[in-house]
CSV table of C-alpha atoms in Angstrom, one decimal:
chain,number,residue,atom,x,y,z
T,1,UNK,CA,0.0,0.0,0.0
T,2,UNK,CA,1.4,3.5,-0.6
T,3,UNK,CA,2.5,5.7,2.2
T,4,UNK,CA,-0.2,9.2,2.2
T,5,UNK,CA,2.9,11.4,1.2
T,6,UNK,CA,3.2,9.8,-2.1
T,7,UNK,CA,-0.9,10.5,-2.9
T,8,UNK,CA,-1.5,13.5,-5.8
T,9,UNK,CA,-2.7,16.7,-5.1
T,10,UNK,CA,-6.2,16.2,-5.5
T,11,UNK,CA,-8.0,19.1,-7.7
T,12,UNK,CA,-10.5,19.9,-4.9
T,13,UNK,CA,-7.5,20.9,-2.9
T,14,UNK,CA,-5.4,22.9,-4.9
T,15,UNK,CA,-7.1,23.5,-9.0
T,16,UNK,CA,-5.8,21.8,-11.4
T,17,UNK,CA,-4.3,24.7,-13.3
T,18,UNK,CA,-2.3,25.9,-10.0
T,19,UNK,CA,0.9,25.1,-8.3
T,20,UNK,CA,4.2,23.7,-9.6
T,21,UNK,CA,3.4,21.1,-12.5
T,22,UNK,CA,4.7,17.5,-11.6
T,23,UNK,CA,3.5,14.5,-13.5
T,24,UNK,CA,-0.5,13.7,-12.3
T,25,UNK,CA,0.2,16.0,-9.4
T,26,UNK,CA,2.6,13.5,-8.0
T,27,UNK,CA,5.4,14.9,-5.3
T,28,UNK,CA,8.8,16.1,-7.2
T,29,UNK,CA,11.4,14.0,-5.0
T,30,UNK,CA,15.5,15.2,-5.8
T,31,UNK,CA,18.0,12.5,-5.9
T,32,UNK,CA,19.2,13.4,-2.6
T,33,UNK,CA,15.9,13.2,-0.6
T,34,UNK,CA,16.0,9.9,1.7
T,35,UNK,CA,12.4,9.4,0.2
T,36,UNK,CA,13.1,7.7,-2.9
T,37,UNK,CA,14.5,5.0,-1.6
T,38,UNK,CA,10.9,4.3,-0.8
T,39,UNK,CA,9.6,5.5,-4.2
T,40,UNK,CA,8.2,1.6,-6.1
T,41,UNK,CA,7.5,3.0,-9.2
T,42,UNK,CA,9.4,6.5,-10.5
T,43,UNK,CA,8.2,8.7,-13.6
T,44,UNK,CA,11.2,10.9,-15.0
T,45,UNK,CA,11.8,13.0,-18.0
T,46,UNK,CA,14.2,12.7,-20.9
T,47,UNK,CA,14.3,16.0,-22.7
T,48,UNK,CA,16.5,14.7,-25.3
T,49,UNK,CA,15.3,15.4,-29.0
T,50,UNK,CA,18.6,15.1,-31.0
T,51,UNK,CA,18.2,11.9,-32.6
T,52,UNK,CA,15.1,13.4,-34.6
T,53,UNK,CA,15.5,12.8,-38.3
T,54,UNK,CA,12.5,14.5,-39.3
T,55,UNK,CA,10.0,17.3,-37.5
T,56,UNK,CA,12.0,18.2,-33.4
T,57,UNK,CA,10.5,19.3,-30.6
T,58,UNK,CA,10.1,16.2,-28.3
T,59,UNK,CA,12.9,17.4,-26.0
T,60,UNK,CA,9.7,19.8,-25.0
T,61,UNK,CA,7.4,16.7,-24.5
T,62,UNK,CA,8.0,16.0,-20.2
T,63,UNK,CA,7.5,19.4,-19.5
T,64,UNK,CA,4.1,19.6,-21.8
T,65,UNK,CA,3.1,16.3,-20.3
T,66,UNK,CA,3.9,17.6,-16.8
T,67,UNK,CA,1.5,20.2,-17.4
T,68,UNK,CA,-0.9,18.0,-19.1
T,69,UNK,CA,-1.2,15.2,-16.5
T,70,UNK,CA,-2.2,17.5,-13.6
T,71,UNK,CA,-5.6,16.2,-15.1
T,72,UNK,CA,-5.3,12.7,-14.0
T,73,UNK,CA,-7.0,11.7,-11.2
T,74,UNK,CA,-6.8,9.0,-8.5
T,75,UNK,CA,-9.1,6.3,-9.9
T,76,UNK,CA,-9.3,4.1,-13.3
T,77,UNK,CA,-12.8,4.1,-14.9
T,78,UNK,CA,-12.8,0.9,-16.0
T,79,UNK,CA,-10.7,-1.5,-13.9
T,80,UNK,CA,-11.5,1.2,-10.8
T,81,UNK,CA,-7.9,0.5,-10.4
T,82,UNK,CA,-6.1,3.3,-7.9
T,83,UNK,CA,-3.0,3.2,-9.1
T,84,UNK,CA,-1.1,5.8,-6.3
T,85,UNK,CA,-2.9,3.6,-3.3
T,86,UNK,CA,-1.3,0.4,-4.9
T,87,UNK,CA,2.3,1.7,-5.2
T,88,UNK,CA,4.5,5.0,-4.0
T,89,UNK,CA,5.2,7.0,-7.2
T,90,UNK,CA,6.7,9.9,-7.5
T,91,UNK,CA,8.5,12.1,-10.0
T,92,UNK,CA,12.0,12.3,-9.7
T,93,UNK,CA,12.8,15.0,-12.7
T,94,UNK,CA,14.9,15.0,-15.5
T,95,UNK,CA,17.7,13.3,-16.7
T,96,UNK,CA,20.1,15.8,-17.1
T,97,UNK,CA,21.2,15.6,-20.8
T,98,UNK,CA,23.5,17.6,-23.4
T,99,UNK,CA,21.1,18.7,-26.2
T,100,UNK,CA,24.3,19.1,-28.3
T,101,UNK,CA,26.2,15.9,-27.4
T,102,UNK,CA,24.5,12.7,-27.8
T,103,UNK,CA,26.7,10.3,-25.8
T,104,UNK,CA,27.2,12.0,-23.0
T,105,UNK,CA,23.0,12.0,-23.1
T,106,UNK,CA,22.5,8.6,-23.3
T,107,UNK,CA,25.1,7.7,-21.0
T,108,UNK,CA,23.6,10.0,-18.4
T,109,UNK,CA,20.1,8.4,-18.9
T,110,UNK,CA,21.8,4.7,-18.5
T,111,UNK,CA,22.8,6.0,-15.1
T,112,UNK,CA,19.9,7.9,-14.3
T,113,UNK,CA,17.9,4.5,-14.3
T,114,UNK,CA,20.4,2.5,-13.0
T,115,UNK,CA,20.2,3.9,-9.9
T,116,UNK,CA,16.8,3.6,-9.5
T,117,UNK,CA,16.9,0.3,-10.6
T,118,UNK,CA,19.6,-0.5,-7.9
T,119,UNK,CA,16.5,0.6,-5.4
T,120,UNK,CA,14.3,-1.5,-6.8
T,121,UNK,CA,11.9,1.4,-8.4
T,122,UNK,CA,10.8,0.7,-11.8
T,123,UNK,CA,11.0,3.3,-14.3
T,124,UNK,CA,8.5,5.1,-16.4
T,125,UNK,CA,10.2,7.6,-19.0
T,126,UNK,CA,8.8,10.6,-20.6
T,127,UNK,CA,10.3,11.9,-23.9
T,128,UNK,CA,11.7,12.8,-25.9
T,129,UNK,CA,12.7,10.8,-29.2
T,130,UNK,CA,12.5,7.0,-29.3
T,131,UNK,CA,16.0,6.8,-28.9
T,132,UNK,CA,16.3,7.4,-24.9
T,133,UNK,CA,14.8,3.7,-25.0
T,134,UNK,CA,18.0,2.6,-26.1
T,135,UNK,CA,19.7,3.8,-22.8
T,136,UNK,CA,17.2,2.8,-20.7
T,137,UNK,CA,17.2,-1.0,-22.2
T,138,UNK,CA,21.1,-0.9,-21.6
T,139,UNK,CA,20.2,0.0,-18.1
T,140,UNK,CA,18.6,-2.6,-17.5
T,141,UNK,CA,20.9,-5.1,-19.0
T,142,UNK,CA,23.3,-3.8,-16.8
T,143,UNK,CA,21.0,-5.1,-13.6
T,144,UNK,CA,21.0,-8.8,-15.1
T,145,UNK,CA,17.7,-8.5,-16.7
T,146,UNK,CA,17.2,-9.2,-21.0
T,147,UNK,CA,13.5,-8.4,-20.8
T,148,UNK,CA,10.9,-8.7,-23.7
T,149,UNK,CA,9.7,-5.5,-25.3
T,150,UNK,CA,6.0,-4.4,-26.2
T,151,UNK,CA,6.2,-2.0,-28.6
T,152,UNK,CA,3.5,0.3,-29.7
T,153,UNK,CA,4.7,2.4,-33.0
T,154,UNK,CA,4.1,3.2,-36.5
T,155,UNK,CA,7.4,2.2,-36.9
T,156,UNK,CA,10.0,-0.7,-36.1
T,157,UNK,CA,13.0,1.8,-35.2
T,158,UNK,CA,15.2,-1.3,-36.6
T,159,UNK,CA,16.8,0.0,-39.1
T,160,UNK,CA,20.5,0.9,-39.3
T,161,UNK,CA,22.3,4.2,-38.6
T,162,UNK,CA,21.5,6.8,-40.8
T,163,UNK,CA,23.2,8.9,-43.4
T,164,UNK,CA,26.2,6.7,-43.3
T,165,UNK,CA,26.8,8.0,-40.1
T,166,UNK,CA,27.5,6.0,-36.9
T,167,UNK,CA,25.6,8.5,-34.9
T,168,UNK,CA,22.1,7.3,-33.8
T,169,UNK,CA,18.5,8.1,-34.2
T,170,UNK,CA,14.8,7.7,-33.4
T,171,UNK,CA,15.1,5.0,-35.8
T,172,UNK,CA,17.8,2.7,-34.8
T,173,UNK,CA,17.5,1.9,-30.9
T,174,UNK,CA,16.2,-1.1,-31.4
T,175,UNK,CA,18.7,-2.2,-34.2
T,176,UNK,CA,21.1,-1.3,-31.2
T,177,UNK,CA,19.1,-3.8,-29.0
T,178,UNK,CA,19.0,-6.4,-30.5
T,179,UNK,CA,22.4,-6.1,-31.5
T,180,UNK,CA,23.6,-5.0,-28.0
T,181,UNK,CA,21.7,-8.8,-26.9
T,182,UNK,CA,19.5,-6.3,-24.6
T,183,UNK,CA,16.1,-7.6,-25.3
T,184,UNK,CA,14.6,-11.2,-25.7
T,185,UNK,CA,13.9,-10.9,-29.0
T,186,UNK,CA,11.9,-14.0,-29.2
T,187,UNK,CA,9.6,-13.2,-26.5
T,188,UNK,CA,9.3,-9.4,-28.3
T,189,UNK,CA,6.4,-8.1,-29.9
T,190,UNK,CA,6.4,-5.0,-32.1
T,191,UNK,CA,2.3,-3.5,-33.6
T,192,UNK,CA,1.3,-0.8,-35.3
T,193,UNK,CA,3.3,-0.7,-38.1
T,194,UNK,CA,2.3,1.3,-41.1
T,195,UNK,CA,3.4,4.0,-43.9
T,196,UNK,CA,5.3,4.1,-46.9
T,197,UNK,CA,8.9,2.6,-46.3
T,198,UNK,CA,12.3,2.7,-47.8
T,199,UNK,CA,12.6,-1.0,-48.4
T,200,UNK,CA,11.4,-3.6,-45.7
T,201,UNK,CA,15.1,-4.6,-44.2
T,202,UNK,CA,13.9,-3.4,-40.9
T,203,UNK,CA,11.1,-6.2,-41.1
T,204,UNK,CA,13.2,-8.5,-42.3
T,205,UNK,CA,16.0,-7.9,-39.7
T,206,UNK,CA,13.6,-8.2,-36.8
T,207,UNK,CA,12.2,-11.6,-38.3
T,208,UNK,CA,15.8,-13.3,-38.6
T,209,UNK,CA,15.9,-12.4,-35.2
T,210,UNK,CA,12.8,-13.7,-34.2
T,211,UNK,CA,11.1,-10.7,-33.2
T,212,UNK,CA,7.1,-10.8,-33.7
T,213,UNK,CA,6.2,-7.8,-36.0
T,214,UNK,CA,2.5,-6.9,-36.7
T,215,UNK,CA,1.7,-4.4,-39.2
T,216,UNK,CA,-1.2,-2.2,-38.4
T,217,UNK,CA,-3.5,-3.4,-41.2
T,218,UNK,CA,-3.0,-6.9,-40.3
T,219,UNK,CA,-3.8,-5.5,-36.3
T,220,UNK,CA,-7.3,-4.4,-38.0
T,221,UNK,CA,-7.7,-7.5,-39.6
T,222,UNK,CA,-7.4,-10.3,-37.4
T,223,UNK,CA,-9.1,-7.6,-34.7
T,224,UNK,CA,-6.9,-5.1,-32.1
T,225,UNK,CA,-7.7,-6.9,-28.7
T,226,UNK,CA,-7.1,-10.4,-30.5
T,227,UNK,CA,-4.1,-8.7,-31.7
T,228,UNK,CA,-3.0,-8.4,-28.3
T,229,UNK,CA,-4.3,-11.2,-27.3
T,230,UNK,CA,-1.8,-12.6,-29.0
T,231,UNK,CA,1.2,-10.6,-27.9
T,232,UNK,CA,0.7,-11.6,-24.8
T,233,UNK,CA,0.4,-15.3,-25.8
T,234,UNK,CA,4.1,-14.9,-27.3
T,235,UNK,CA,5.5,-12.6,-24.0
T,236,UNK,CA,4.0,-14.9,-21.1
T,237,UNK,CA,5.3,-14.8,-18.3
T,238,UNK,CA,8.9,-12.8,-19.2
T,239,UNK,CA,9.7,-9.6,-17.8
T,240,UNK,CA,8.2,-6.8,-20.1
T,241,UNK,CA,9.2,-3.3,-21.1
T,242,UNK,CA,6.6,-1.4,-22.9
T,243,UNK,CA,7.0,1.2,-24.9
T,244,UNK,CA,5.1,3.7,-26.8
T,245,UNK,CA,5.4,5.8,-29.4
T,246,UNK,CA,2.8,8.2,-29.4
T,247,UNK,CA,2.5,8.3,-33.5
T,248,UNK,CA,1.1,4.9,-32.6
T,249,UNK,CA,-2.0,6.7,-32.8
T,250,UNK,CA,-3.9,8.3,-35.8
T,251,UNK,CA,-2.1,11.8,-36.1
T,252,UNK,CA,-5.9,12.9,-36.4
T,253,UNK,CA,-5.9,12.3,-32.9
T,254,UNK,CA,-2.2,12.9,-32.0
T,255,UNK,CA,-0.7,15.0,-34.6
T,256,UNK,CA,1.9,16.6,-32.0
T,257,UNK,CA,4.7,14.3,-33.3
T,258,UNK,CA,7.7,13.9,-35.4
T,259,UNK,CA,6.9,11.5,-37.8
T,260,UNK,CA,3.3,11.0,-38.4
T,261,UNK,CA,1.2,8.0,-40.0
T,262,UNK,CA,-1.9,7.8,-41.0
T,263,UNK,CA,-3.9,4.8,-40.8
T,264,UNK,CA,-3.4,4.0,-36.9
T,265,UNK,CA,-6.2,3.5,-34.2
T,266,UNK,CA,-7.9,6.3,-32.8
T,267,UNK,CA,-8.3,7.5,-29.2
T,268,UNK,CA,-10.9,5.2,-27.9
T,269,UNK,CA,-9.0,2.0,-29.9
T,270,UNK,CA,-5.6,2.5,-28.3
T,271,UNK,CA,-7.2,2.7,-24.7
T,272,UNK,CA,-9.0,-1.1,-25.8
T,273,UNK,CA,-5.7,-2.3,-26.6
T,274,UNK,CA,-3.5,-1.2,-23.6
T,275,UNK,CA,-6.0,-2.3,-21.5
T,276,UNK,CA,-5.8,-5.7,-23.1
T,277,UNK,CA,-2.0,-5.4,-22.1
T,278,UNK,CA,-2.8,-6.3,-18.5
T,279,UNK,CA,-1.8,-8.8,-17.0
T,280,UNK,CA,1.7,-8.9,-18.4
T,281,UNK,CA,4.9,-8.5,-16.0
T,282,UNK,CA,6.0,-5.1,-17.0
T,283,UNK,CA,9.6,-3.4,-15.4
T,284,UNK,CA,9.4,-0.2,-16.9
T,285,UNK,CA,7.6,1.4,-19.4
T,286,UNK,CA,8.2,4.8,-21.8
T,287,UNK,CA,5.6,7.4,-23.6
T,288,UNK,CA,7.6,8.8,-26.5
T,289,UNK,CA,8.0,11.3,-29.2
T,290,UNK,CA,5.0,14.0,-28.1
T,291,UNK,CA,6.3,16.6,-30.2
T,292,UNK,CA,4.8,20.3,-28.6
T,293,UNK,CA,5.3,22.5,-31.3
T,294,UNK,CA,3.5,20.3,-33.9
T,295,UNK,CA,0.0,19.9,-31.3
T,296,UNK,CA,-2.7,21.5,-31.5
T,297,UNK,CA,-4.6,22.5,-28.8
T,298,UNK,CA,-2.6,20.8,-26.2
T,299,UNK,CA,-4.5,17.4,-27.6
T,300,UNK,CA,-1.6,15.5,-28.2
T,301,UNK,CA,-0.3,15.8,-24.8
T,302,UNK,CA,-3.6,15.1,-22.8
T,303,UNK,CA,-3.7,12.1,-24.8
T,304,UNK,CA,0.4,11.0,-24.5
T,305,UNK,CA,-0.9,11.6,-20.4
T,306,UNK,CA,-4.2,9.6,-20.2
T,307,UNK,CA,-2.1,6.6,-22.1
T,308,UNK,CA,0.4,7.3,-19.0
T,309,UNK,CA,-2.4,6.5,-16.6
T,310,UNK,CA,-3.7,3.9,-18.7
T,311,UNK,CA,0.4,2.1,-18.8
T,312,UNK,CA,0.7,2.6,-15.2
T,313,UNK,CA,-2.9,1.4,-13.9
T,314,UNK,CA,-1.3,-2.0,-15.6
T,315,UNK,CA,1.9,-2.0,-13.8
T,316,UNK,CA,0.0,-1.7,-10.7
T,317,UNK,CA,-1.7,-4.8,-10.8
């Protein structure tokens, strides 16, 4: 059960619009407070957009999703999960990252969640471009643990460095994964996919390895909660990191992103299929890619948060 000094700030106390932002109103805990030793399940930012190929901006995306989350409140409509009563979360702030100097970045995000790993608080990141995953799976690795990864994209981010360059971006970490032997890529399940595509080596690369791929239309086809269904039929019982990219979703519904594609689920779909997610052992989990300057409305972000409560009302079960 979680200790009363990890509970939000409920919007009958103090409104919603007021006070310092934290994400859903949860307390801001610095790495030196005595308290996070006690913290079970920690959000964090990764304002790191320098691995964007196409539109930036996503370094922006934890503070707008800060700001957006003070929305969330304490109890799941569905499941009537209470997420903050089950564990002590907490936001312990960014990861403090170059914006010019991409190694330094990613190492400082490996150690970042290394040390919360080390106190046994599982890690939810806020980006950010799909490449702080890489770190964060590296991380992990480094406390003995190869986990399966649920992925939720318009794209398989498998491809090969870029350019001809060996600098990274939102498009390789998972090439790096698998190659860095930081996932179980047999147990690893990748849907959504969708768009027009250079060639289909990234598809191919991820089935030598034995990763499950699932293409969006073929998600429609064979229906999207069967679709998951059958994810979780390949993960079982492994430990799971989940990740999502929030051009997951139809850019009609999120088009505050980098690279958009058309043809994804809408709002009400994505909820169905992270909610068929549960049950699965999940370590850690990412949001990714919500992109500011491209949203209108502030839509994207409400909607990057509300899949936030939605990914951690799982991992409190």
């Amino acid at each position: 059960m979680s200790n009363s000094f990890f509970q939000p700030v409920p919007g009958t106390v103090l409104p919603r619009f007021a006070g310092v932002p934290t994400f859903m109103r949860l307390p801001y805990l610095p790495p030196d407070d005595p308290r996070v030793g006690e913290v079970d399940l920690g959000f964090y930012g990764m304002p790191w957009d320098g691995g964007t190929s196409n539109r930036p901006g996503a370094r922006h995306g934890p503070r707008a999703l800060r700001d957006a989350s003070t929305m969330i409140r304490a109890e799941h409509a569905v499941s009537n999960v209470r997420p903050f009563e089950a564990m002590n979360c907490a936001d312990l702030g960014d990861v403090q990252i170059n914006p010019v100097e991409q190694d330094s970045s990613m190492a400082a995000i490996t150690k970042f969640v290394g040390e919360m790993l080390a106190r046994d608080t599982r890690p939810f990141g806020v980006a950010g471009d799909h490449l702080c995953t890489l770190p964060v799976l590296r991380a992990i690795a480094e406390s003995g643990v190869k986990p399966a990864l649920l992925l939720y994209d318009s794209h398989t981010d498998l491809f090969p460095p870029y350019f001809g360059s060996p600098v990274l971006t939102h498009g390789n970490p998972f090439r790096m994964a698998v190659e860095e032997g930081l996932i179980d890529c047999e147990r690893s399940v990748m849907i959504g996919m969708r768009g027009t595509m250079y060639d289909d080596s990234d598809r191919v690369f991820g089935a030598e390895h034995g990763i499950t791929i699932i293409p969006m239309h073929e998600a429609f086809e064979a229906g999207l909660v069967a679709t998951v269904e059958r994810a979780k039929t390949i993960i079982g019982d492994a430990p799971t990191y989940f990740s999502f990219d929030i051009d997951f979703i139809d850019p009609a519904f999120a088009p505050g992103t980098g690279t958009p594609e058309i043809g994804g689920p809408t709002s009400a779909q994505t909820l169905d299929m992270i909610r068929a997610a549960g049950g699965l052992n999940f370590i850690g989990a990412d949001l990714v890619e919500v992109s500011p300057p491209f949203d209108n409305g502030g839509i994207t972000s409400w909607l990057g948060a509300s899949v936030m409560f939605e990914m951690l009302c799982l991992m409190a079960h």
